[in-house]
């Protein structure tokens, strides 16, 4: 039987609708909307696209959003000065620095910049103070993609407490916070990575399997226990015709989309998993829409917390 597809776009819409009264109440009391500054360095087309959708979504939901641009040639110090100005801004409750930063800024630039964002404005949840609060299970600003995954699970009626959860990927922005959020909801969690031995066997133990590795169609049916919930966080833009044709036969919708655009966005989960899993997030339309919804939710929360702290 085919897996139930978990509709991330509909859940994101639900979250945005629920947020509306809080946005209106804040705006009325503070006499300004909750605000977010989106920092974009350079002209990376994918980053332009991401920042553009965040700007649009914020505006549509009654938030103020401003793009702060720096040229590709900007130094880390210039970026740190911009972050410092935004930390002191009264109208910005959240600051998001779009990654990746230009290579010329150096390997440690992202960490230096994320560390410089005031924790109470860190709507990405990357600052060590917020990561520490997450480890301790204290309320704070939590990374958007993993908290979006929790919303999908909870709102789809998937039991987390007592479940065996396997997270493939241990990055600071997805894998680790994902594992912690599941743990705090009483799942028994295993974290896997590129050195995990016999990954299919470990993954097959999962009632909830989260794939966050960034390897298109890597998770095949042999990784999945029949009936398990599979969350596909991966998004890879694929232009390799051989790979696409191995996954989608000519005449299918996805193949036609590839023919039209010359590229497809693929998740980490192989299409054959749909026949084995009990529930599955599609790519696109699964986890992706939640990331922006959670960013807006974090911005409203940051605004309320900052106002409450006065
Ligand atoms: P990342 O920093 O590259 O981390 C990838 C993780 O996967 C690493 O922990 C790596 O293990 C592990 N991994 C890689 N190859 C593996 C393999 N063959 N077997 C087992 N583990 C393997 O990536 P990320 O930032 O976490 O993102 C992961 C994916 O999610 C990407 O496709 C990204 O585009 C997507 N993403 C989507 C959203 C969204 O809104 N939908 C948001 C964020 C990220 P090691 O640690 O051992 O290297």
Coordinates of C-alpha atoms and ligand atoms in Angstrom, one line a residue:
X1 CA 0.0 0.0 0.0
X2 CA 1.3 3.5 -0.8
X3 CA 2.4 5.7 2.1
X4 CA 0.3 8.5 3.4
X5 CA 1.8 11.7 2.0
X6 CA 2.3 14.4 4.7
X7 CA 1.4 17.7 3.2
X8 CA 3.9 20.2 4.5
X9 CA 2.4 23.1 2.6
X10 CA -1.0 22.7 4.3
X11 CA 0.6 22.4 7.7
X12 CA 2.7 25.5 7.1
X13 CA -0.5 27.3 6.1
X14 CA -2.2 26.2 9.3
X15 CA 0.8 27.6 11.4
X16 CA 0.8 30.9 9.6
X17 CA -3.0 31.2 10.1
X18 CA -2.6 30.5 13.9
X19 CA 0.1 33.1 14.1
X20 CA -2.1 35.9 12.8
X21 CA -3.7 36.9 16.2
X22 CA -0.3 37.1 17.9
X23 CA 1.0 39.3 15.0
X24 CA -2.0 41.6 15.3
X25 CA -1.8 41.8 19.1
X26 CA 1.9 42.6 19.0
X27 CA 1.5 45.2 16.3
X28 CA -1.3 46.9 18.2
X29 CA 0.6 47.0 21.5
X30 CA 4.1 47.9 20.1
X31 CA 2.7 50.1 17.4
X32 CA 4.9 48.3 14.9
X33 CA 4.9 44.8 13.4
X34 CA 7.4 42.1 14.5
X35 CA 10.5 42.7 12.3
X36 CA 13.2 40.6 10.7
X37 CA 16.4 41.6 9.0
X38 CA 17.6 39.3 6.2
X39 CA 21.3 39.7 5.5
X40 CA 22.4 38.7 2.1
X41 CA 26.1 38.8 1.2
X42 CA 27.0 38.4 -2.5
X43 CA 24.8 37.3 -5.4
X44 CA 24.4 33.5 -5.1
X45 CA 21.2 32.8 -7.1
X46 CA 19.9 30.1 -4.7
X47 CA 20.4 32.5 -1.7
X48 CA 18.6 35.3 -3.6
X49 CA 15.7 32.9 -4.1
X50 CA 15.6 31.8 -0.5
X51 CA 15.8 35.4 0.9
X52 CA 13.2 36.5 -1.7
X53 CA 10.7 33.8 -0.4
X54 CA 11.4 34.7 3.2
X55 CA 10.8 38.4 2.4
X56 CA 7.5 37.7 0.6
X57 CA 6.2 35.3 3.2
X58 CA 7.0 37.7 6.0
X59 CA 5.2 40.6 4.2
X60 CA 2.1 38.4 3.5
X61 CA 1.8 37.5 7.2
X62 CA 2.0 41.0 8.6
X63 CA 5.7 41.1 9.6
X64 CA 8.2 43.7 8.6
X65 CA 11.2 42.3 6.7
X66 CA 14.2 44.2 5.3
X67 CA 16.9 42.8 3.1
X68 CA 20.4 44.1 4.1
X69 CA 22.8 43.5 1.3
X70 CA 26.6 43.4 1.3
X71 CA 28.7 42.9 -1.8
X72 CA 30.5 39.6 -2.5
X73 CA 33.8 41.4 -1.7
X74 CA 32.7 42.4 1.8
X75 CA 35.0 41.5 4.7
X76 CA 33.9 39.5 7.8
X77 CA 34.5 42.7 9.8
X78 CA 32.0 44.6 7.6
X79 CA 29.5 41.9 8.1
X80 CA 30.1 41.9 11.9
X81 CA 29.5 45.6 12.0
X82 CA 26.2 45.2 10.2
X83 CA 25.2 42.5 12.6
X84 CA 26.1 44.8 15.5
X85 CA 23.9 47.6 14.1
X86 CA 21.0 45.1 13.7
X87 CA 21.5 43.8 17.2
X88 CA 20.9 47.4 18.4
X89 CA 18.0 48.0 16.0
X90 CA 14.6 48.6 17.8
X91 CA 12.5 47.5 14.8
X92 CA 14.2 44.2 14.1
X93 CA 13.4 41.4 16.5
X94 CA 15.1 38.7 14.4
X95 CA 18.3 38.6 12.3
X96 CA 19.0 36.0 9.7
X97 CA 22.3 35.8 7.9
X98 CA 21.8 33.7 4.8
X99 CA 24.3 31.0 4.3
X100 CA 26.6 30.1 2.6
X101 CA 28.8 33.1 3.0
X102 CA 31.3 33.8 0.2
X103 CA 34.3 31.4 0.3
X104 CA 36.7 34.4 0.5
X105 CA 35.4 35.2 4.0
X106 CA 37.1 32.1 5.3
X107 CA 36.1 28.8 6.8
X108 CA 35.3 30.2 10.3
X109 CA 33.2 33.2 9.0
X110 CA 29.8 31.6 9.5
X111 CA 30.6 30.6 13.1
X112 CA 32.0 34.0 13.9
X113 CA 29.0 35.8 12.4
X114 CA 26.3 33.4 14.0
X115 CA 28.0 33.8 17.3
X116 CA 27.8 37.6 17.0
X117 CA 24.0 37.7 16.6
X118 CA 22.3 38.6 19.9
X119 CA 20.8 35.3 21.2
X120 CA 17.4 37.0 21.7
X121 CA 17.3 37.9 17.9
X122 CA 18.7 34.6 16.7
X123 CA 15.7 33.4 14.8
X124 CA 17.7 30.6 13.1
X125 CA 18.5 29.1 16.6
X126 CA 22.2 28.7 15.7
X127 CA 23.7 30.7 18.6
X128 CA 25.4 28.6 21.3
X129 CA 23.2 30.1 24.0
X130 CA 20.1 28.8 22.1
X131 CA 21.7 25.5 21.3
X132 CA 22.6 25.1 25.0
X133 CA 19.0 25.9 26.0
X134 CA 17.8 23.3 23.4
X135 CA 20.2 20.7 24.9
X136 CA 18.7 21.4 28.4
X137 CA 15.1 21.3 27.0
X138 CA 14.5 24.9 28.0
X139 CA 12.4 27.3 26.0
X140 CA 14.3 29.3 23.5
X141 CA 14.7 29.9 19.8
X142 CA 15.1 26.5 18.0
X143 CA 16.4 25.8 14.5
X144 CA 13.6 26.1 12.0
X145 CA 13.8 23.0 9.9
X146 CA 13.9 20.5 12.8
X147 CA 11.2 22.3 14.7
X148 CA 9.1 22.2 11.4
X149 CA 9.6 18.4 11.3
X150 CA 8.2 18.1 14.8
X151 CA 5.1 20.2 13.7
X152 CA 4.6 17.8 10.8
X153 CA 4.8 14.7 13.1
X154 CA 2.6 16.1 15.8
X155 CA 0.0 17.6 13.5
X156 CA -0.2 14.4 11.5
X157 CA -1.0 12.4 14.6
X158 CA 2.3 10.4 14.5
X159 CA 3.3 9.2 18.0
X160 CA 6.8 10.3 19.0
X161 CA 6.9 9.2 22.7
X162 CA 8.2 5.7 22.9
X163 CA 9.0 5.5 19.2
X164 CA 12.4 4.5 17.9
X165 CA 13.7 7.4 15.9
X166 CA 16.7 7.3 13.6
X167 CA 18.2 10.6 12.3
X168 CA 20.6 10.3 9.4
X169 CA 22.8 13.4 9.5
X170 CA 24.5 15.2 12.4
X171 CA 24.9 18.7 11.2
X172 CA 24.5 21.6 13.7
X173 CA 21.5 23.0 11.8
X174 CA 19.5 19.9 11.1
X175 CA 20.7 16.5 12.4
X176 CA 21.7 17.4 16.0
X177 CA 18.8 19.7 16.9
X178 CA 16.4 17.2 15.2
X179 CA 17.7 14.4 17.5
X180 CA 17.4 16.6 20.6
X181 CA 13.8 17.6 19.8
X182 CA 12.8 14.0 19.3
X183 CA 14.6 13.0 22.5
X184 CA 12.8 15.7 24.5
X185 CA 9.5 14.2 23.2
X186 CA 10.6 10.8 24.6
X187 CA 11.6 9.0 21.4
X188 CA 14.6 6.6 21.7
X189 CA 17.0 8.3 19.3
X190 CA 19.9 7.0 17.2
X191 CA 22.0 9.5 15.2
X192 CA 23.8 8.2 12.1
X193 CA 26.4 9.8 9.9
X194 CA 28.9 8.9 7.2
X195 CA 30.9 6.6 9.5
X196 CA 27.9 4.6 10.7
X197 CA 28.3 0.9 10.0
X198 CA 25.5 -1.0 8.3
X199 CA 23.3 2.0 8.0
X200 CA 20.4 0.2 6.3
X201 CA 20.1 -2.2 9.2
X202 CA 20.3 0.7 11.8
X203 CA 17.7 2.7 9.8
X204 CA 15.4 -0.2 9.5
X205 CA 14.9 -0.3 13.2
X206 CA 13.2 3.1 13.1
X207 CA 9.5 3.9 13.6
X208 CA 10.4 7.4 12.6
X209 CA 13.3 7.8 10.1
X210 CA 14.6 11.3 9.3
X211 CA 16.9 11.6 6.3
X212 CA 19.0 14.7 6.4
X213 CA 22.2 13.9 4.4
X214 CA 21.9 15.8 1.2
X215 CA 22.4 12.7 -1.0
X216 CA 19.6 12.4 -3.6
X217 CA 17.6 9.1 -3.4
X218 CA 20.1 7.5 -1.0
X219 CA 17.6 6.1 1.4
X220 CA 16.1 3.1 -0.5
X221 CA 13.4 0.6 0.6
X222 CA 16.0 -1.6 2.4
X223 CA 16.5 1.2 4.9
X224 CA 12.8 1.3 5.8
X225 CA 10.7 -0.8 8.2
X226 CA 7.3 -1.4 6.6
X227 CA 4.8 1.1 7.9
X228 CA 7.5 3.5 9.3
X229 CA 7.2 7.3 9.1
X230 CA 9.9 8.7 6.8
X231 CA 10.8 12.4 6.9
X232 CA 12.8 13.6 3.9
X233 CA 14.7 16.7 4.8
X234 CA 17.1 16.5 1.8
X235 CA 16.9 19.0 -1.1
X236 CA 19.4 18.5 -3.9
X237 CA 19.1 20.2 -7.3
X238 CA 19.8 17.4 -9.8
X239 CA 20.7 17.9 -13.5
X240 CA 22.1 14.4 -14.1
X241 CA 19.7 12.8 -16.7
X242 CA 21.0 9.3 -16.0
X243 CA 20.1 9.6 -12.3
X244 CA 16.7 11.2 -13.0
X245 CA 15.8 8.5 -15.6
X246 CA 16.8 5.7 -13.1
X247 CA 14.3 7.2 -10.6
X248 CA 11.5 8.3 -12.9
X249 CA 10.4 6.6 -16.1
X250 CA 9.7 8.7 -19.2
X251 CA 6.0 9.6 -19.2
X252 CA 5.8 10.2 -15.4
X253 CA 5.1 13.7 -14.0
X254 CA 8.6 14.1 -12.5
X255 CA 10.3 13.1 -15.7
X256 CA 8.2 15.6 -17.6
X257 CA 9.2 18.3 -15.1
X258 CA 12.8 17.4 -15.7
X259 CA 12.4 17.6 -19.5
X260 CA 10.8 21.1 -19.1
X261 CA 13.4 22.6 -16.7
X262 CA 16.5 20.5 -17.2
X263 CA 16.7 20.0 -13.4
X264 CA 14.8 18.5 -10.5
X265 CA 14.8 19.0 -6.8
X266 CA 15.2 15.6 -5.2
X267 CA 15.1 14.5 -1.6
X268 CA 17.3 12.0 0.2
X269 CA 14.6 9.3 -0.1
X270 CA 14.3 7.0 -3.1
X271 CA 10.8 7.0 -4.7
X272 CA 10.5 3.2 -4.1
X273 CA 10.1 4.0 -0.4
X274 CA 6.6 5.2 -1.0
X275 CA 5.5 1.5 -1.3
X276 CA 7.0 0.5 2.0
X277 CA 6.6 3.5 4.4
X278 CA 3.4 4.2 6.3
X279 CA 3.8 8.0 6.0
X280 CA 6.2 10.1 4.0
X281 CA 7.0 13.7 3.4
X282 CA 7.3 14.5 -0.3
X283 CA 10.0 16.7 -1.9
X284 CA 9.1 19.3 -2.8
X285 CA 6.1 20.2 -0.6
X286 CA 7.1 18.3 2.6
X287 CA 9.6 19.8 5.1
X288 CA 10.6 22.8 2.9
X289 CA 7.4 24.9 3.5
X290 CA 7.7 24.4 7.2
X291 CA 11.2 26.0 7.4
X292 CA 9.9 29.5 6.4
X293 CA 6.7 29.1 8.6
X294 CA 8.9 28.3 11.6
X295 CA 11.2 31.3 10.8
X296 CA 8.2 33.6 11.0
X297 CA 7.0 31.9 14.2
X298 CA 10.4 32.4 15.8
X299 CA 10.4 36.1 14.7
X300 CA 7.0 36.6 16.4
X301 CA 8.2 34.8 19.5
X302 CA 11.5 36.8 19.6
X303 CA 9.4 40.0 19.3
X304 CA 7.2 39.0 22.2
X305 CA 10.1 37.9 24.4
X306 CA 12.0 41.2 23.7
X307 CA 8.9 43.2 24.5
X308 CA 8.2 41.2 27.6
X309 CA 11.8 41.7 28.8
X310 CA 11.4 45.5 28.8
Ligands
LIG1 P1 25.4 18.7 5.9 O1 25.9 19.8 6.9 O2 26.2 18.5 4.7 O3 25.4 17.4 6.8 C1 25.1 16.2 6.1 C2 25.1 15.1 7.2 O4 24.8 13.8 6.5 C3 26.5 14.9 7.8 O5 26.3 14.7 9.2 C4 27.1 13.7 7.1 O6 27.9 12.9 8.0 C5 25.8 12.9 6.8 N1 26.1 12.1 5.6 C6 26.6 12.4 4.4 N2 26.7 11.4 3.6 C7 26.3 10.3 4.3 C8 26.3 8.9 4.0 N3 26.6 8.4 2.8 N4 25.8 8.1 5.0 C9 25.5 8.6 6.2 N5 25.5 9.9 6.5 C10 25.9 10.7 5.6 O7 23.9 19.0 5.5 P2 22.7 19.7 6.3 O8 22.9 21.2 6.2 O9 22.4 19.0 7.5 O10 21.5 19.4 5.2 C11 21.1 18.1 4.9 C12 20.1 18.2 3.7 O11 19.0 18.9 4.2 C13 20.6 18.9 2.5 O12 20.1 18.3 1.3 C14 20.0 20.3 2.7 O13 19.8 20.9 1.4 C15 18.7 19.9 3.3 N6 18.1 21.0 4.0 C16 16.8 21.3 3.7 C17 16.1 22.2 4.4 C18 14.7 22.5 4.1 O14 14.2 23.6 4.4 N7 14.0 21.5 3.4 C19 16.8 23.0 5.4 C20 18.1 22.7 5.7 C21 18.7 21.7 5.0 P3 29.3 13.3 8.6 O15 29.0 14.3 9.7 O16 30.0 12.1 9.0 O17 30.0 14.0 7.4

